[in-house]
Tab-separated table of C-alpha atoms (C1' of nucleotides) in Angstrom:
chain	number	residue	atom	x	y	z
A	1	MET	CA	10.097	22.672	18.755
A	2	THR	CA	9.116	21.545	14.837
A	3	TYR	CA	11.916	20.145	13.055
A	4	THR	CA	11.930	21.025	9.212
A	5	TYR	CA	14.730	20.088	6.717
A	6	GLU	CA	14.842	23.331	4.450
A	7	TYR	CA	18.066	24.488	6.055
A	8	PRO	CA	21.280	24.332	4.151
A	9	ARG	CA	23.127	21.889	6.255
A	10	PRO	CA	26.731	21.573	6.998
A	11	ALA	CA	29.169	18.785	6.429
A	12	VAL	CA	30.011	16.317	8.868
A	13	THR	CA	32.973	14.560	9.198
A	14	VAL	CA	34.772	12.517	11.862
A	15	ASP	CA	38.558	13.382	12.889
A	16	LEU	CA	40.672	11.041	14.681
A	17	VAL	CA	43.824	11.598	17.118
A	18	ILE	CA	45.166	8.236	16.690
A	19	PHE	CA	47.754	7.835	19.379
A	20	THR	CA	50.599	5.429	20.143
A	21	ILE	CA	53.983	4.791	21.779
A	22	ALA	CA	57.207	4.570	19.629
A	23	ASP	CA	60.919	5.196	20.084
A	24	ASN	CA	60.084	6.683	24.039
A	25	ASP	CA	58.056	8.907	22.527
A	26	LEU	CA	53.830	9.608	21.873
A	27	LYS	CA	53.225	9.617	18.712
A	28	VAL	CA	50.243	10.977	16.449
A	29	LEU	CA	49.447	9.109	13.132
A	30	LEU	CA	49.111	12.232	10.889
A	31	ILE	CA	48.331	12.544	7.167
A	32	ARG	CA	50.055	14.881	4.247
A	33	ARG	CA	46.982	16.926	2.556
A	34	GLY	CA	47.282	16.312	-1.349
A	35	GLY	CA	45.359	19.093	-2.375
A	36	GLU	CA	44.069	22.704	-1.450
A	37	PRO	CA	43.829	24.041	1.293
A	38	PHE	CA	46.805	23.406	3.184
A	39	LYS	CA	48.035	21.795	0.134
A	40	ASN	CA	51.181	19.690	1.693
A	41	ARG	CA	50.218	20.592	5.513
A	42	TRP	CA	50.007	17.791	8.135
A	43	ALA	CA	46.532	17.026	9.293
A	44	LEU	CA	44.574	14.743	11.479
A	45	PRO	CA	43.045	11.627	9.303
A	46	GLY	CA	39.345	12.249	8.963
A	47	GLY	CA	36.313	11.972	6.899
A	48	PHE	CA	32.648	12.392	5.815
A	49	VAL	CA	30.462	10.464	8.018
A	50	GLU	CA	28.483	8.280	5.523
A	51	ILE	CA	24.647	9.202	5.745
A	52	ASP	CA	23.497	5.681	7.304
A	53	GLU	CA	26.309	5.049	9.270
A	54	SER	CA	27.270	6.232	12.919
A	55	LEU	CA	29.833	8.116	14.099
A	56	GLU	CA	31.415	5.934	16.194
A	57	LYS	CA	31.433	3.490	12.860
A	58	ALA	CA	32.591	6.269	10.734
A	59	ALA	CA	35.479	6.971	13.087
A	60	ALA	CA	36.125	3.259	13.075
A	61	ARG	CA	35.795	2.756	9.673
A	62	GLU	CA	38.546	5.962	8.826
A	63	LEU	CA	40.914	4.183	11.789
A	64	LYS	CA	41.026	1.116	9.532
A	65	GLU	CA	41.388	2.887	6.602
A	66	GLU	CA	44.268	5.338	7.178
A	67	ALA	CA	45.941	3.246	10.180
A	68	GLY	CA	44.789	-0.408	9.357
A	69	VAL	CA	43.985	-1.129	13.053
A	70	THR	CA	40.697	-2.702	14.276
A	71	ASN	CA	39.343	-3.749	17.743
A	72	VAL	CA	41.213	-0.367	19.249
A	73	TYR	CA	40.391	1.791	22.011
A	74	LEU	CA	37.886	4.860	20.237
A	75	GLU	CA	36.269	7.658	22.590
A	76	GLN	CA	34.792	10.509	20.970
A	77	LEU	CA	36.431	13.583	22.099
A	78	PHE	CA	34.352	16.620	21.182
A	79	THR	CA	32.745	18.526	18.448
A	80	PHE	CA	34.522	21.221	16.604
A	81	GLY	CA	31.980	23.560	14.578
A	82	GLU	CA	32.896	26.823	13.863
A	83	PRO	CA	31.856	28.221	10.568
A	84	LYS	CA	35.342	29.312	9.315
A	85	ARG	CA	37.204	26.075	10.638
A	86	ASP	CA	37.073	25.259	6.595
A	87	PRO	CA	37.567	28.191	4.181
A	88	ARG	CA	35.536	25.688	1.338
A	89	GLY	CA	32.506	25.714	3.898
A	90	ARG	CA	30.712	24.628	6.743
A	91	VAL	CA	31.984	21.267	8.041
A	92	ILE	CA	31.240	20.392	11.689
A	93	SER	CA	33.455	17.749	13.200
A	94	VAL	CA	33.002	15.309	15.277
A	95	SER	CA	36.638	14.187	17.001
A	96	TYR	CA	37.379	10.832	18.214
A	97	PHE	CA	40.567	9.865	19.807
A	98	ALA	CA	41.978	6.267	19.553
A	99	LEU	CA	44.473	4.348	21.096
A	100	VAL	CA	46.672	1.579	19.079
A	101	ASP	CA	49.480	-0.574	20.972
A	102	ALA	CA	53.076	-1.019	19.706
A	103	GLU	CA	51.953	-4.263	18.259
A	104	GLN	CA	49.727	-3.486	15.877
A	105	GLN	CA	51.261	-0.035	15.104
A	106	ARG	CA	54.411	-2.001	13.517
A	107	ILE	CA	51.715	-3.641	10.815
A	108	ARG	CA	50.692	-0.236	9.528
A	109	ALA	CA	54.684	1.181	9.057
A	110	ALA	CA	54.672	-2.024	7.004
A	111	SER	CA	51.845	-1.831	4.839
A	112	ASP	CA	52.170	1.782	4.817
A	113	ALA	CA	51.298	3.106	0.836
A	114	THR	CA	49.823	7.118	1.238
A	115	GLU	CA	51.641	9.839	3.155
A	116	ALA	CA	51.098	8.953	6.470
A	117	GLU	CA	53.752	9.379	9.337
A	118	TRP	CA	53.801	8.488	13.103
A	119	ARG	CA	54.709	11.776	14.544
A	120	SER	CA	55.920	13.271	17.901
A	121	VAL	CA	52.903	14.654	19.711
A	122	PHE	CA	55.025	17.236	21.794
A	123	ASN	CA	56.522	18.349	18.571
A	124	PRO	CA	54.256	17.993	15.732
A	125	PRO	CA	54.496	19.946	12.289
A	126	LYS	CA	52.221	22.650	11.595
A	127	LEU	CA	49.002	20.964	10.787
A	128	ALA	CA	45.903	22.048	8.622
A	129	PHE	CA	42.494	23.650	9.815
A	130	ASP	CA	42.023	23.814	13.365
A	131	HIS	CA	44.041	20.287	14.118
A	132	LYS	CA	45.984	21.457	16.286
A	133	LYS	CA	43.480	22.378	19.121
A	134	ILE	CA	41.876	19.009	18.399
A	135	LEU	CA	45.375	18.142	18.916
A	136	ASP	CA	46.188	19.394	22.074
A	137	TYR	CA	42.571	19.187	23.673
A	138	ALA	CA	43.262	15.167	23.220
A	139	VAL	CA	46.702	14.985	24.802
A	140	TRP	CA	44.903	17.164	27.479
A	141	ARG	CA	42.310	14.252	27.940
A	142	LEU	CA	44.439	11.603	27.759
A	143	ARG	CA	46.738	12.475	30.469
A	144	ASN	CA	43.712	13.311	32.519
A	145	LYS	CA	42.270	9.540	31.918
A	146	ILE	CA	45.627	7.760	32.389
A	147	GLU	CA	45.623	9.285	35.756
A	148	TRP	CA	41.954	8.170	36.554
A	149	THR	CA	41.436	5.067	34.178
A	150	THR	CA	43.499	1.790	33.062
A	151	VAL	CA	43.506	3.250	29.565
A	152	GLY	CA	47.226	2.625	29.848
A	153	TYR	CA	47.217	-0.804	28.585
A	154	GLU	CA	45.395	0.027	24.999
A	155	LEU	CA	49.037	1.444	24.506
A	156	LEU	CA	50.935	-1.715	25.038
A	157	PRO	CA	50.873	-5.443	23.697
A	158	LYS	CA	49.253	-7.849	25.596
A	159	LYS	CA	51.996	-9.001	27.950
A	160	PHE	CA	53.614	-6.517	28.762
A	161	THR	CA	56.518	-5.693	31.916
A	162	LEU	CA	55.998	-2.867	34.742
A	163	SER	CA	58.940	-1.169	33.939
A	164	GLU	CA	57.225	-0.401	30.176
A	165	LEU	CA	53.791	0.078	31.638
A	166	GLN	CA	55.934	2.773	33.809
A	167	ARG	CA	57.232	4.327	30.527
A	168	VAL	CA	53.932	5.074	29.068
A	169	TYR	CA	52.897	6.948	31.703
A	170	GLU	CA	56.007	9.005	32.220
A	171	ILE	CA	56.283	9.713	28.342
A	172	ILE	CA	52.513	10.863	28.164
A	173	LEU	CA	52.936	12.760	31.975
A	174	GLN	CA	56.318	14.044	30.734
A	175	ARG	CA	57.736	13.332	33.966
A	176	PRO	CA	59.395	11.213	35.991
A	177	VAL	CA	57.230	8.559	38.205
A	178	ASP	CA	58.360	6.712	41.145
A	179	LYS	CA	58.813	2.867	40.726
A	180	ARG	CA	57.861	1.372	44.077
A	181	ASN	CA	54.536	3.850	44.512
A	182	PHE	CA	54.130	3.114	40.661
A	183	ARG	CA	53.807	-0.316	40.915
A	184	LYS	CA	52.178	-0.169	44.628
A	185	LYS	CA	49.430	1.751	42.742
A	186	ILE	CA	48.828	-0.450	39.824
A	187	LEU	CA	49.108	-3.600	41.691
A	188	ALA	CA	46.494	-2.021	43.830
A	189	GLN	CA	44.022	-1.902	41.031
A	190	GLY	CA	43.338	-5.710	40.799
A	191	GLN	CA	43.526	-5.284	37.343
A	192	ILE	CA	46.587	-6.986	35.946
A	193	ARG	CA	47.413	-10.661	35.993
A	194	GLU	CA	51.040	-11.921	36.940
A	195	LEU	CA	52.068	-14.662	34.176
A	196	ASN	CA	54.057	-17.268	34.585
A	197	GLU	CA	56.721	-15.850	32.241
A	198	THR	CA	59.853	-13.568	32.233
A	199	ARG	CA	61.016	-11.508	29.306
A	200	SER	CA	64.659	-11.531	29.469
A	201	ASP	CA	66.445	-8.409	27.732
A	202	GLY	CA	69.967	-8.161	27.888
A	203	ALA	CA	72.436	-8.382	30.668
A	204	HIS	CA	70.143	-7.982	34.087
A	205	ARG	CA	67.230	-10.077	35.959
A	206	PRO	CA	64.660	-10.878	33.680
A	207	ALA	CA	61.420	-9.109	34.404
A	208	LYS	CA	58.071	-10.349	35.224
A	209	LEU	CA	55.040	-10.299	32.146
A	210	TYR	CA	51.396	-9.450	32.933
A	211	SER	CA	48.704	-9.016	31.452
A	212	PHE	CA	45.718	-6.966	31.503
A	213	ARG	CA	42.152	-8.367	32.464
A	214	GLU	CA	40.366	-8.744	29.202
A	215	LYS	CA	40.712	-6.800	26.276
B	1	MET	CA	42.262	12.531	2.517
B	2	THR	CA	40.376	14.903	0.214
B	3	TYR	CA	37.229	16.568	0.629
B	4	THR	CA	34.540	16.361	-1.962
B	5	TYR	CA	30.899	17.882	-1.257
B	6	GLU	CA	28.816	15.334	-2.977
B	7	TYR	CA	27.653	13.154	0.010
B	8	PRO	CA	24.432	13.571	1.080
B	9	ARG	CA	24.465	15.568	4.510
B	10	PRO	CA	22.790	14.855	7.565
B	11	ALA	CA	20.917	17.848	9.198
B	12	VAL	CA	22.711	19.092	12.389
B	13	THR	CA	20.777	20.466	15.949
B	14	VAL	CA	21.602	21.059	19.435
B	15	ASP	CA	19.731	19.423	21.944
B	16	LEU	CA	19.865	21.150	25.448
B	17	VAL	CA	19.716	19.756	28.962
B	18	ILE	CA	18.932	22.718	30.821
B	19	PHE	CA	18.963	22.139	35.137
B	20	THR	CA	17.805	24.121	37.607
B	21	ILE	CA	17.491	23.551	41.534
B	22	ALA	CA	13.654	24.505	42.316
B	23	ASP	CA	11.195	23.083	45.297
B	24	ASN	CA	14.731	20.950	46.590
B	25	ASP	CA	15.081	19.174	43.620
B	26	LEU	CA	17.094	18.940	40.521
B	27	LYS	CA	14.826	20.063	37.507
B	28	VAL	CA	15.767	19.907	33.708
B	29	LEU	CA	13.497	22.015	31.250
B	30	LEU	CA	11.000	19.866	28.735
B	31	ILE	CA	9.214	20.935	25.924
B	32	ARG	CA	5.881	19.373	24.645
B	33	ARG	CA	6.047	18.382	21.398
B	34	GLY	CA	3.311	19.503	18.672
B	35	GLY	CA	3.961	17.231	15.816
B	36	GLU	CA	4.616	13.626	14.834
B	37	PRO	CA	6.950	12.465	15.393
B	38	PHE	CA	6.357	11.737	19.282
B	39	LYS	CA	3.575	14.056	19.386
B	40	ASN	CA	2.610	15.320	23.040
B	41	ARG	CA	5.585	13.539	23.969
B	42	TRP	CA	8.015	15.859	25.896
B	43	ALA	CA	11.603	16.404	24.489
B	44	LEU	CA	14.878	18.544	25.374
B	45	PRO	CA	14.711	21.835	23.631
B	46	GLY	CA	16.836	22.056	20.495
B	47	GLY	CA	16.693	23.051	17.211
B	48	PHE	CA	19.231	23.534	13.695
B	49	VAL	CA	22.115	25.064	13.758
B	50	GLU	CA	22.556	27.839	11.111
B	51	ILE	CA	24.505	27.316	8.847
B	52	ASP	CA	27.070	30.407	9.679
B	53	GLU	CA	26.421	30.073	13.535
B	54	SER	CA	28.767	28.040	15.789
B	55	LEU	CA	27.481	25.250	17.686
B	56	GLU	CA	28.061	27.246	20.827
B	57	LYS	CA	26.125	30.231	19.531
B	58	ALA	CA	23.609	27.918	18.272
B	59	ALA	CA	22.930	26.376	22.164
B	60	ALA	CA	23.025	29.715	23.509
B	61	ARG	CA	20.530	30.932	20.982
B	62	GLU	CA	18.438	28.041	21.751
B	63	LEU	CA	18.536	28.679	25.643
B	64	LYS	CA	17.725	32.546	25.040
B	65	GLU	CA	14.587	31.134	22.947
B	66	GLU	CA	13.214	28.109	25.445
B	67	ALA	CA	14.432	29.317	28.419
B	68	GLY	CA	14.527	33.080	27.932
B	69	VAL	CA	18.135	33.243	29.603
B	70	THR	CA	21.734	34.366	29.005
B	71	ASN	CA	25.079	33.955	30.335
B	72	VAL	CA	24.681	31.175	31.743
B	73	TYR	CA	26.978	28.041	32.138
B	74	LEU	CA	27.059	26.237	28.884
B	75	GLU	CA	29.128	23.685	28.261
B	76	GLN	CA	29.176	21.032	24.843
B	77	LEU	CA	28.340	16.960	26.251
B	78	PHE	CA	28.237	15.048	23.649
B	79	THR	CA	27.265	14.355	20.132
B	80	PHE	CA	24.692	11.367	19.606
B	81	GLY	CA	24.905	10.335	15.686
B	82	GLU	CA	22.776	6.834	15.181
B	83	PRO	CA	21.344	6.871	11.650
B	84	LYS	CA	17.929	6.090	13.128
B	85	ARG	CA	17.614	8.137	16.054
B	86	ASP	CA	15.092	10.402	14.419
B	87	PRO	CA	12.770	8.346	12.478
B	88	ARG	CA	12.597	11.229	9.592
B	89	GLY	CA	16.003	11.075	8.612
B	90	ARG	CA	19.655	11.916	9.545
B	91	VAL	CA	19.705	14.237	12.606
B	92	ILE	CA	22.717	14.144	14.126
B	93	SER	CA	22.565	15.944	17.814
B	94	VAL	CA	25.644	18.103	19.714
B	95	SER	CA	24.105	17.871	22.928
B	96	TYR	CA	24.814	20.836	25.403
B	97	PHE	CA	24.290	21.239	29.457
B	98	ALA	CA	23.533	24.282	30.805
B	99	LEU	CA	23.015	25.563	34.573
B	100	VAL	CA	20.340	28.191	35.316
B	101	ASP	CA	20.435	29.641	38.928
B	102	ALA	CA	16.874	29.673	40.635
B	103	GLU	CA	16.523	33.533	40.509
B	104	GLN	CA	17.061	33.394	35.954
B	105	GLN	CA	14.721	30.497	36.197
B	106	ARG	CA	11.648	32.518	37.810
B	107	ILE	CA	12.101	34.991	35.075
B	108	ARG	CA	11.128	32.158	32.565
B	109	ALA	CA	8.310	30.479	34.605
B	110	ALA	CA	6.475	34.234	34.770
B	111	SER	CA	6.888	34.788	30.670
B	112	ASP	CA	6.100	31.341	29.834
B	113	ALA	CA	3.738	30.985	26.773
B	114	THR	CA	4.857	27.707	24.985
B	115	GLU	CA	4.374	24.329	26.470
B	116	ALA	CA	7.378	24.499	28.386
B	117	GLU	CA	8.152	23.000	31.972
B	118	TRP	CA	10.717	22.562	35.017
B	119	ARG	CA	10.308	18.514	35.468
B	120	SER	CA	12.483	16.351	37.962
B	121	VAL	CA	15.573	14.875	36.336
B	122	PHE	CA	14.897	11.724	38.903
B	123	ASN	CA	11.452	11.213	37.896
B	124	PRO	CA	10.726	12.218	34.091
B	125	PRO	CA	8.505	11.698	31.555
B	126	LYS	CA	8.771	9.675	28.710
B	127	LEU	CA	10.642	11.303	26.420
B	128	ALA	CA	10.955	11.346	22.555
B	129	PHE	CA	13.521	10.300	20.784
B	130	ASP	CA	16.933	9.138	22.687
B	131	HIS	CA	16.256	11.700	24.775
B	132	LYS	CA	16.473	10.032	27.757
B	133	LYS	CA	20.118	8.829	27.330
B	134	ILE	CA	21.327	12.283	26.816
B	135	LEU	CA	19.376	13.369	30.014
B	136	ASP	CA	21.073	10.199	31.869
B	137	TYR	CA	24.583	11.281	30.393
B	138	ALA	CA	24.074	15.353	31.512
B	139	VAL	CA	23.242	13.868	35.245
B	140	TRP	CA	26.292	11.849	35.502
B	141	ARG	CA	28.403	14.523	34.050
B	142	LEU	CA	26.935	17.019	36.376
B	143	ARG	CA	27.479	14.719	39.446
B	144	ASN	CA	31.218	14.055	38.444
B	145	LYS	CA	31.824	18.100	37.702
B	146	ILE	CA	30.265	19.063	41.147
B	147	GLU	CA	32.301	17.003	42.730
B	148	TRP	CA	35.509	17.921	40.922
B	149	THR	CA	34.830	22.064	40.201
B	150	THR	CA	32.792	24.566	41.429
B	151	VAL	CA	30.103	24.690	38.994
B	152	GLY	CA	27.794	23.862	41.609
B	153	TYR	CA	27.389	28.097	42.082
B	154	GLU	CA	26.282	28.379	38.474
B	155	LEU	CA	23.151	27.004	40.511
B	156	LEU	CA	22.402	29.708	43.098
B	157	PRO	CA	21.857	33.585	42.802
B	158	LYS	CA	24.755	35.581	43.732
B	159	LYS	CA	24.478	36.125	47.435
B	160	PHE	CA	23.594	32.773	49.080
B	161	THR	CA	24.620	30.713	52.166
B	162	LEU	CA	26.458	27.472	53.048
B	163	SER	CA	23.189	25.901	53.878
B	164	GLU	CA	21.634	26.455	50.556
B	165	LEU	CA	24.954	25.391	48.381
B	166	GLN	CA	24.762	22.403	50.375
B	167	ARG	CA	21.245	21.590	49.585
B	168	VAL	CA	22.195	21.893	45.944
B	169	TYR	CA	25.311	18.805	46.034
B	170	GLU	CA	22.707	16.819	48.102
B	171	ILE	CA	20.058	17.083	45.671
B	172	ILE	CA	22.709	16.938	42.817
B	173	LEU	CA	24.293	13.446	44.799
B	174	GLN	CA	21.222	12.306	46.036
B	175	ARG	CA	22.659	11.656	49.552
B	176	PRO	CA	22.989	13.340	52.492
B	177	VAL	CA	26.525	15.565	52.928
B	178	ASP	CA	28.436	15.951	56.537
B	179	LYS	CA	27.667	19.962	57.438
B	180	ARG	CA	31.088	20.449	58.777
B	181	ASN	CA	33.312	18.522	56.472
B	182	PHE	CA	31.329	20.180	53.513
B	183	ARG	CA	31.964	23.788	55.264
B	184	LYS	CA	35.859	22.584	55.749
B	185	LYS	CA	35.894	21.815	52.075
B	186	ILE	CA	34.198	24.769	50.418
B	187	LEU	CA	35.842	27.168	52.168
B	188	ALA	CA	39.653	25.717	51.827
B	189	GLN	CA	38.972	25.953	48.333
B	190	GLY	CA	39.341	29.595	48.730
B	191	GLN	CA	36.452	30.409	46.486
B	192	ILE	CA	33.977	32.318	47.991
B	193	ARG	CA	33.670	35.401	49.735
B	194	GLU	CA	31.798	36.279	53.178
B	195	LEU	CA	29.909	39.263	52.619
B	196	ASN	CA	28.561	41.596	55.807
B	197	GLU	CA	25.429	40.388	55.463
B	198	THR	CA	23.241	38.033	56.918
B	199	ARG	CA	19.394	36.421	55.708
B	200	SER	CA	16.700	36.045	58.518
B	201	ASP	CA	14.757	33.063	57.580
B	202	GLY	CA	12.291	32.176	60.495
B	203	ALA	CA	12.876	31.855	64.044
B	204	HIS	CA	16.261	30.870	64.284
B	205	ARG	CA	20.166	32.236	63.538
B	206	PRO	CA	20.341	34.235	60.488
B	207	ALA	CA	22.768	32.809	58.050
B	208	LYS	CA	25.851	34.302	56.592
B	209	LEU	CA	25.822	35.564	52.912
B	210	TYR	CA	28.849	34.305	51.109
B	211	SER	CA	29.330	35.340	47.475
B	212	PHE	CA	31.442	33.354	44.176
B	213	ARG	CA	34.249	34.922	43.087
B	214	GLU	CA	33.467	36.450	39.874
B	215	LYS	CA	30.609	35.216	37.601
C	1	DC	C1'	82.669	-9.957	39.287
C	2	DC	C1'	80.723	-6.044	36.549
C	3	DA	C1'	76.883	-3.411	34.537
C	4	DA	C1'	72.237	-2.954	34.028
C	5	DA	C1'	67.283	-3.135	35.261
C	6	DA	C1'	64.190	-6.141	38.316
C	7	DG	C1'	62.445	-6.138	42.354
C	8	DT	C1'	60.738	-4.719	47.149
C	9	DG	C1'	58.988	-1.736	52.846
C	10	DT	C1'	58.655	2.000	55.911
C	11	DT	C1'	57.790	6.585	57.592
C	12	DT	C1'	55.843	11.010	56.844
C	13	DC	C1'	52.027	14.269	55.086
C	14	DA	C1'	48.184	15.507	53.685
C	15	DC	C1'	43.267	14.840	52.861
C	16	DT	C1'	38.807	12.663	54.105
C	17	DT	C1'	35.575	10.835	57.075
C	18	DA	C1'	32.775	10.306	61.354
C	19	DC	C1'	30.511	12.473	64.721
C	20	DA	C1'	27.866	15.957	69.039
C	21	DC	C1'	26.772	20.284	70.970
C	22	DC	C1'	26.855	25.640	71.772
C	23	DC	C1'	24.564	29.826	68.923
C	24	DA	C1'	21.075	33.227	67.397
C	25	DT	C1'	17.009	34.215	66.310
C	26	DG	C1'	11.497	34.204	66.527
C	27	DA	C1'	7.261	33.141	68.111
D	1	DT	C1'	11.856	28.849	76.985
D	2	DC	C1'	11.398	26.581	73.193
D	3	DA	C1'	12.028	25.403	68.504
D	4	DT	C1'	14.591	25.505	64.590
D	5	DG	C1'	18.325	26.023	61.472
D	6	DG	C1'	23.203	28.401	61.988
D	7	DG	C1'	27.835	27.547	63.057
D	8	DT	C1'	31.699	25.059	64.850
D	9	DG	C1'	36.663	21.602	66.168
D	10	DT	C1'	38.876	17.357	66.853
D	11	DA	C1'	40.829	12.231	66.318
D	12	DA	C1'	41.372	8.185	63.496
D	13	DG	C1'	42.037	6.578	59.062
D	14	DT	C1'	43.219	5.964	54.371
D	15	DG	C1'	45.892	7.402	50.448
D	16	DA	C1'	49.997	9.460	48.313
D	17	DA	C1'	54.936	10.613	48.458
D	18	DA	C1'	59.586	10.501	49.600
D	19	DC	C1'	62.816	7.413	49.656
D	20	DA	C1'	67.798	2.860	48.489
D	21	DC	C1'	69.262	-1.047	48.642
D	22	DT	C1'	68.962	-6.057	47.280
D	23	DT	C1'	68.554	-9.768	43.261
D	24	DT	C1'	69.053	-11.794	38.727
D	25	DT	C1'	71.394	-11.947	35.039
D	26	DG	C1'	74.464	-11.878	30.862
D	27	DG	C1'	79.054	-10.743	29.252
DNA sequence: CCAAAAGTGTTTCACTTACACCCATGA
DNA sequence: TCATGGGTGTAAGTGAAACACTTTTGG
């Protein structure tokens, strides 16, 4: 195959599905569009890939610009490239999903300037472009990942209780999880360390705090 | 976010990892490059995405052009976009992997004109660009998929014996598989139908033929 | 002492793994 | 009759799921 450069080129963007847990719900960060097309509709944050910037870097840059966070879990999802997905012309979107923990997510809420909101994943507003498809795919992926890997920890602050971790699983999977089996499974993974601290949180037995090994 | 169109745009290609089983080995289709860079090196088949063509269609088109096959298993793998992956400029490559069965693969070998070869995945020649990385990722994905899904059938003709299917698994996983447990597992999946045919193949008991439900 | 969440073990069931011999055929 | 690959069952082990009560604290 010979590469030539005479082809009309598509624009390439990254779109981000940024998840967090808040108010006992799984949230995604959405931005309200100011211009056409889809004016006033909610959309996933995203933007163009700079010519000398890797896709991963572009995603990390958007993440910082739009959600004000760095150093969070970030993974490429899928590349969407239907010719008509953007009415203005050919735009290929490399989608990423990111997991932001409750602590960092609060930082953003405070410094918010543009119209961006954390919205429930399970009852989202109508989205621009094919962003609903991207969101659905991201949720599907997150559900799979949480069952087979340890990404769940990315949604919690450094110190957490087992009940909090369990809630994360229940919220994402949208089904109750057995407490004893859950603790057994998590502890058997050997990925978390029990700290010599507890958290008192009302009129009941304080919970032991744990931390994830590295992060 | 506002889209503007003043950005210099990267070129977008699709690259294909086309697998087949032959000579008791897992093979990938490689093309010898005629021009610089990487002149004479082997590379994955691929090409530019046309401006009005979906990524999936572009991959299917390349698959037909390069391997002469249509209607085979095709799945998006990952998008590689390091700025320096192509020395001539910014090229973002959406990679796909395809599974071609032994029957169709023979068609191509007969009508071969360009310098394309089926090469062993486990002992490949030095590859151009970052194609080794793409190949490695595709092999990893294929291994996972074959353990959790039924894609294995895509590498066999419509009628096959259980021993042939077992060989496919052993070749891909690069380890021996227990015959009784394998047959039990496959039959329990309820995805194949026993045909009223056998295949005689030498001085031993003929094997029953099976077919996959749909394809 | 009461309310509330934390913490803890055992049994059952399903699935995976290990393993060895007879069968049908062609030469 | 022998060599070759096809075909079959059982027992042991491992991991998942179901399930209820005691502990610790604050009010």
